[in-house]
Amino acid sequence: MNNQMLCFTSLFIAIFFTSQSTTTTAYNFKFNSFGGNGTGLISFHGDAEYGGPNSSGAIALTRDNIPFSHGRAIHISPVTFKSNATSLYPFKTSFTFSITPKTNPGPGHGLAFIVVPANQHDGSGLGYLSLVNRTSNGNPNNHLFAVEFDVFQDKNLRDMNDNHVGVDINSVDSVVSVKSGYWVMTRNGWLFKDLKLSSGDRYRAWIEYNNNHKVISVTIGLAHLKKPNRPLIEAKFDLSNVVHEVMYIGFAGSMGHGVQRHEIWDWAFQN
């Protein structure tokens, strides 16, 4: 396992509010780019690394020269998600990513934003996306929340197609899965536009959790355009039994028989 530290220039804010009876920690950070000589705040596991083969400045979750490559990149500072055992804070994150095949055909499998209980790597590659492995998939003790961007149809894992977005709870068998794309409002109503995740283009994803209504929303769109007004996914799910009081956040990804690059270009998180 490769566990390196990433250095980058970033804006990082942690604000602490203290009252007589409680202490609450609010996290708000934004990385406009990765690189530089700042404090190392990302740990790499498996084949993930900073920069990739071309020193692109992105987080690379897989390596071109390693067959069936997979890895994780995790923020080294844990995030407080609850004020007590049951009260979960709302949170939101956004990031720019790209999935670029380097061989033709170049089957994925894809990447995911992850919330996990430990800064470690215990997942497998291929369709498991470096999230879980064959024996741990579906185990409620995983305490895993993830949003996957999957570019390979693994029928053994009940993938709907080879270009979808899914919400994963303790398993890569998504609780909600939809075709990749975004909504735009026209004169005749809402129009759905497809996005091919493995095109090599840069896309932006927005993931939010509303703790009052227990709703997970996921939106994706072209990186250079504003956020679409209608989410791609709105899933009602109570994360309070999945997420511990303190968790780690980051990204995971894996590739298959062909070479495919999985990169994160910027990242913001707030709760």
GROMACS .gro file of C-alpha atoms in nm:
model
  271
    1MET     CA    1   0.000   0.000   0.000
    2ASN     CA    2   0.129   0.339  -0.098
    3ASN     CA    3   0.045   0.599   0.167
    4GLN     CA    4   0.200   0.926   0.060
    5MET     CA    5   0.114   1.281   0.159
    6LEU     CA    6   0.002   1.552  -0.081
    7CYS     CA    7   0.112   1.913  -0.059
    8PHE     CA    8  -0.098   2.184  -0.215
    9THR     CA    9  -0.196   2.548  -0.196
   10SER     CA   10  -0.545   2.585  -0.058
   11LEU     CA   11  -0.791   2.779   0.151
   12PHE     CA   12  -0.873   2.579   0.464
   13ILE     CA   13  -1.097   2.706   0.742
   14ALA     CA   14  -1.200   2.522   1.058
   15ILE     CA   15  -1.424   2.726   1.289
   16PHE     CA   16  -1.495   2.621   1.647
   17PHE     CA   17  -1.806   2.740   1.832
   18THR     CA   18  -1.817   2.673   2.206
   19SER     CA   19  -2.112   2.716   2.443
   20GLN     CA   20  -2.156   2.618   2.804
   21SER     CA   21  -2.272   2.266   2.723
   22THR     CA   22  -2.167   2.179   2.370
   23THR     CA   23  -1.881   2.215   2.125
   24THR     CA   24  -1.953   2.223   1.753
   25THR     CA   25  -1.699   2.212   1.474
   26ALA     CA   26  -1.786   2.360   1.133
   27TYR     CA   27  -1.569   2.266   0.838
   28ASN     CA   28  -1.538   2.479   0.529
   29PHE     CA   29  -1.252   2.422   0.287
   30LYS     CA   30  -1.192   2.488  -0.079
   31PHE     CA   31  -0.904   2.366  -0.296
   32ASN     CA   32  -0.901   2.561  -0.620
   33SER     CA   33  -0.615   2.343  -0.740
   34PHE     CA   34  -0.377   2.083  -0.603
   35GLY     CA   35  -0.003   2.134  -0.580
   36GLY     CA   36   0.246   2.369  -0.422
   37ASN     CA   37   0.446   2.342  -0.103
   38GLY     CA   38   0.176   2.383   0.159
   39THR     CA   39   0.088   2.150   0.444
   40GLY     CA   40   0.020   1.789   0.342
   41LEU     CA   41  -0.352   1.735   0.389
   42ILE     CA   42  -0.426   1.440   0.162
   43SER     CA   43  -0.313   1.082   0.222
   44PHE     CA   44  -0.287   0.839  -0.067
   45HIS     CA   45  -0.366   0.468  -0.051
   46GLY     CA   46  -0.324   0.195  -0.307
   47ASP     CA   47  -0.231   0.340  -0.646
   48ALA     CA   48  -0.361   0.693  -0.589
   49GLU     CA   49  -0.106   0.972  -0.622
   50TYR     CA   50  -0.061   1.342  -0.675
   51GLY     CA   51  -0.028   1.462  -1.032
   52GLY     CA   52  -0.029   1.137  -1.224
   53PRO     CA   53   0.212   1.060  -1.509
   54ASN     CA   54   0.200   1.412  -1.653
   55SER     CA   55   0.223   1.601  -1.321
   56SER     CA   56  -0.114   1.749  -1.409
   57GLY     CA   57  -0.178   1.906  -1.070
   58ALA     CA   58  -0.484   1.688  -1.014
   59ILE     CA   59  -0.538   1.402  -0.771
   60ALA     CA   60  -0.495   1.078  -0.969
   61LEU     CA   61  -0.685   0.781  -0.825
   62THR     CA   62  -0.533   0.521  -1.060
   63ARG     CA   63  -0.202   0.473  -1.242
   64ASP     CA   64  -0.167   0.406  -1.612
   65ASN     CA   65   0.113   0.153  -1.576
   66ILE     CA   66  -0.048  -0.072  -1.313
   67PRO     CA   67  -0.300  -0.335  -1.435
   68PHE     CA   68  -0.641  -0.315  -1.263
   69SER     CA   69  -0.518  -0.011  -1.072
   70HIS     CA   70  -0.725   0.129  -0.785
   71GLY     CA   71  -0.675   0.365  -0.492
   72ARG     CA   72  -0.806   0.621  -0.247
   73ALA     CA   73  -0.722   0.984  -0.166
   74ILE     CA   74  -0.847   1.091   0.179
   75HIS     CA   75  -0.832   1.419   0.367
   76ILE     CA   76  -0.612   1.356   0.671
   77SER     CA   77  -0.833   1.558   0.910
   78PRO     CA   78  -1.148   1.380   1.027
   79VAL     CA   79  -1.476   1.567   0.994
   80THR     CA   80  -1.736   1.593   1.271
   81PHE     CA   81  -2.069   1.488   1.121
   82LYS     CA   82  -2.280   1.473   1.438
   83SER     CA   83  -2.326   1.679   1.752
   84ASN     CA   84  -2.434   1.363   1.937
   85ALA     CA   85  -2.526   1.005   1.860
   86THR     CA   86  -2.832   1.093   1.650
   87SER     CA   87  -2.819   1.455   1.529
   88LEU     CA   88  -2.647   1.465   1.190
   89TYR     CA   89  -2.526   1.795   1.045
   90PRO     CA   90  -2.619   1.894   0.691
   91PHE     CA   91  -2.325   1.891   0.453
   92LYS     CA   92  -2.239   1.967   0.093
   93THR     CA   93  -1.942   1.911  -0.133
   94SER     CA   94  -1.851   1.991  -0.492
   95PHE     CA   95  -1.558   1.891  -0.711
   96THR     CA   96  -1.439   1.880  -1.070
   97PHE     CA   97  -1.344   1.539  -1.211
   98SER     CA   98  -1.251   1.371  -1.537
   99ILE     CA   99  -1.241   1.008  -1.651
  100THR     CA  100  -1.017   0.959  -1.954
  101PRO     CA  101  -0.968   0.626  -2.136
  102LYS     CA  102  -0.611   0.573  -2.258
  103THR     CA  103  -0.671   0.251  -2.449
  104ASN     CA  104  -0.943   0.159  -2.695
  105PRO     CA  105  -1.155  -0.004  -2.578
  106GLY     CA  106  -1.079   0.121  -2.227
  107PRO     CA  107  -1.331  -0.018  -1.979
  108GLY     CA  108  -1.353   0.171  -1.647
  109HIS     CA  109  -1.465   0.124  -1.380
  110GLY     CA  110  -1.505   0.474  -1.235
  111LEU     CA  111  -1.462   0.691  -0.927
  112ALA     CA  112  -1.658   0.796  -0.620
  113PHE     CA  113  -1.678   1.056  -0.346
  114ILE     CA  114  -1.657   0.871  -0.015
  115VAL     CA  115  -1.736   0.917   0.354
  116VAL     CA  116  -1.562   0.642   0.552
  117PRO     CA  117  -1.486   0.571   0.921
  118ALA     CA  118  -1.106   0.540   0.885
  119ASN     CA  119  -0.820   0.686   0.685
  120GLN     CA  120  -0.721   0.355   0.532
  121HIS     CA  121  -0.772   0.138   0.227
  122ASP     CA  122  -0.955  -0.194   0.241
  123GLY     CA  123  -1.136  -0.195  -0.093
  124SER     CA  124  -1.082  -0.389  -0.415
  125GLY     CA  125  -1.058  -0.273  -0.775
  126LEU     CA  126  -1.274  -0.342  -1.080
  127GLY     CA  127  -1.644  -0.295  -1.001
  128TYR     CA  128  -1.578  -0.252  -0.629
  129LEU     CA  129  -1.429   0.092  -0.711
  130SER     CA  130  -1.184   0.068  -0.419
  131LEU     CA  131  -1.484   0.115  -0.186
  132VAL     CA  132  -1.537  -0.239  -0.057
  133ASN     CA  133  -1.425  -0.590  -0.146
  134ARG     CA  134  -1.606  -0.910  -0.234
  135THR     CA  135  -1.651  -1.020   0.128
  136SER     CA  136  -1.729  -0.679   0.281
  137ASN     CA  137  -1.973  -0.560   0.012
  138GLY     CA  138  -2.310  -0.496   0.177
  139ASN     CA  139  -2.185  -0.527   0.536
  140PRO     CA  140  -2.366  -0.267   0.755
  141ASN     CA  141  -2.051  -0.239   0.965
  142ASN     CA  142  -1.880  -0.069   0.670
  143HIS     CA  143  -2.044   0.263   0.764
  144LEU     CA  144  -1.980   0.375   0.408
  145PHE     CA  145  -2.154   0.654   0.220
  146ALA     CA  146  -2.046   0.715  -0.139
  147VAL     CA  147  -2.165   0.865  -0.464
  148GLU     CA  148  -2.028   0.672  -0.760
  149PHE     CA  149  -1.964   0.778  -1.118
  150ASP     CA  150  -1.955   0.439  -1.287
  151VAL     CA  151  -1.847   0.380  -1.648
  152PHE     CA  152  -1.867   0.000  -1.667
  153GLN     CA  153  -2.172  -0.222  -1.648
  154ASP     CA  154  -2.093  -0.498  -1.400
  155LYS     CA  155  -2.404  -0.714  -1.407
  156ASN     CA  156  -2.286  -0.910  -1.104
  157LEU     CA  157  -2.315  -0.585  -0.907
  158ARG     CA  158  -2.649  -0.494  -1.070
  159ASP     CA  159  -2.517  -0.192  -1.262
  160MET     CA  160  -2.791  -0.040  -1.478
  161ASN     CA  161  -2.557   0.055  -1.765
  162ASP     CA  162  -2.200   0.169  -1.837
  163ASN     CA  163  -2.265   0.539  -1.773
  164HIS     CA  164  -2.447   0.607  -1.448
  165VAL     CA  165  -2.441   0.789  -1.115
  166GLY     CA  166  -2.535   0.604  -0.798
  167VAL     CA  167  -2.576   0.650  -0.424
  168ASP     CA  168  -2.397   0.375  -0.233
  169ILE     CA  169  -2.467   0.278   0.128
  170ASN     CA  170  -2.228   0.013   0.265
  171SER     CA  171  -2.222  -0.149  -0.079
  172VAL     CA  172  -2.151  -0.086  -0.447
  173ASP     CA  173  -2.502  -0.216  -0.519
  174SER     CA  174  -2.643   0.136  -0.533
  175VAL     CA  175  -2.962   0.220  -0.342
  176VAL     CA  176  -3.039   0.471  -0.620
  177SER     CA  177  -2.886   0.469  -0.969
  178VAL     CA  178  -2.966   0.687  -1.272
  179LYS     CA  179  -2.829   0.751  -1.618
  180SER     CA  180  -2.561   1.020  -1.623
  181GLY     CA  181  -2.675   1.362  -1.736
  182TYR     CA  182  -2.830   1.689  -1.628
  183TRP     CA  183  -3.157   1.882  -1.660
  184VAL     CA  184  -3.213   2.214  -1.833
  185MET     CA  185  -3.532   2.420  -1.839
  186THR     CA  186  -3.671   2.499  -2.185
  187ARG     CA  187  -3.989   2.663  -2.309
  188ASN     CA  188  -4.148   2.320  -2.326
  189GLY     CA  189  -4.038   2.211  -1.980
  190TRP     CA  190  -3.743   2.016  -1.846
  191LEU     CA  191  -3.504   1.861  -2.099
  192PHE     CA  192  -3.257   1.589  -2.004
  193LYS     CA  193  -2.909   1.602  -2.159
  194ASP     CA  194  -2.677   1.302  -2.149
  195LEU     CA  195  -2.322   1.329  -2.018
  196LYS     CA  196  -2.072   1.060  -2.111
  197LEU     CA  197  -1.866   1.025  -1.794
  198SER     CA  198  -1.569   0.859  -1.968
  199SER     CA  199  -1.534   1.124  -2.239
  200GLY     CA  200  -1.223   1.281  -2.085
  201ASP     CA  201  -1.415   1.608  -2.041
  202ARG     CA  202  -1.420   1.783  -1.706
  203TYR     CA  203  -1.748   1.766  -1.516
  204ARG     CA  204  -1.852   1.917  -1.188
  205ALA     CA  205  -2.050   1.732  -0.923
  206TRP     CA  206  -2.251   1.873  -0.632
  207ILE     CA  207  -2.351   1.642  -0.346
  208GLU     CA  208  -2.569   1.765  -0.059
  209TYR     CA  209  -2.741   1.616   0.244
  210ASN     CA  210  -3.043   1.786   0.403
  211ASN     CA  211  -3.063   1.659   0.759
  212ASN     CA  212  -3.414   1.798   0.821
  213HIS     CA  213  -3.576   1.613   0.531
  214LYS     CA  214  -3.319   1.329   0.519
  215VAL     CA  215  -3.258   1.386   0.147
  216ILE     CA  216  -2.941   1.319  -0.053
  217SER     CA  217  -2.919   1.525  -0.371
  218VAL     CA  218  -2.665   1.481  -0.650
  219THR     CA  219  -2.620   1.716  -0.945
  220ILE     CA  220  -2.364   1.703  -1.226
  221GLY     CA  221  -2.289   1.929  -1.519
  222LEU     CA  222  -2.019   2.068  -1.744
  223ALA     CA  223  -1.737   2.214  -1.536
  224HIS     CA  224  -1.742   2.553  -1.709
  225LEU     CA  225  -2.116   2.608  -1.662
  226LYS     CA  226  -2.317   2.697  -1.352
  227LYS     CA  227  -2.490   2.435  -1.142
  228PRO     CA  228  -2.811   2.300  -1.303
  229ASN     CA  229  -3.127   2.404  -1.118
  230ARG     CA  230  -3.267   2.051  -1.098
  231PRO     CA  231  -3.075   1.769  -0.928
  232LEU     CA  232  -3.003   1.447  -1.111
  233ILE     CA  233  -3.079   1.246  -0.795
  234GLU     CA  234  -3.297   1.326  -0.494
  235ALA     CA  235  -3.301   1.024  -0.264
  236LYS     CA  236  -3.470   1.014   0.075
  237PHE     CA  237  -3.236   0.828   0.307
  238ASP     CA  238  -3.149   0.876   0.674
  239LEU     CA  239  -2.771   0.871   0.706
  240SER     CA  240  -2.770   0.898   1.086
  241ASN     CA  241  -2.731   0.520   1.125
  242VAL     CA  242  -2.460   0.502   0.860
  243VAL     CA  243  -2.233   0.792   0.951
  244HIS     CA  244  -2.041   0.802   1.280
  245GLU     CA  245  -1.989   1.120   1.479
  246VAL     CA  246  -1.645   1.157   1.320
  247MET     CA  247  -1.567   1.037   0.965
  248TYR     CA  248  -1.312   1.084   0.686
  249ILE     CA  249  -1.388   1.218   0.340
  250GLY     CA  250  -1.217   1.178   0.005
  251PHE     CA  251  -1.227   0.990  -0.324
  252ALA     CA  252  -1.177   0.638  -0.459
  253GLY     CA  253  -1.144   0.493  -0.806
  254SER     CA  254  -1.052   0.187  -1.008
  255MET     CA  255  -0.991   0.077  -1.366
  256GLY     CA  256  -1.039  -0.252  -1.547
  257HIS     CA  257  -0.865  -0.434  -1.833
  258GLY     CA  258  -0.786  -0.114  -2.020
  259VAL     CA  259  -0.606   0.197  -1.904
  260GLN     CA  260  -0.830   0.475  -1.780
  261ARG     CA  261  -0.730   0.785  -1.585
  262HIS     CA  262  -0.944   0.910  -1.293
  263GLU     CA  263  -0.862   1.264  -1.178
  264ILE     CA  264  -0.996   1.519  -0.929
  265TRP     CA  265  -0.914   1.880  -1.022
  266ASP     CA  266  -1.061   2.085  -0.738
  267TRP     CA  267  -1.270   2.025  -0.427
  268ALA     CA  268  -1.486   2.213  -0.176
  269PHE     CA  269  -1.661   2.083   0.135
  270GLN     CA  270  -1.882   2.243   0.400
  271ASN     CA  271  -2.091   2.134   0.696
   0.00000   0.00000   0.00000
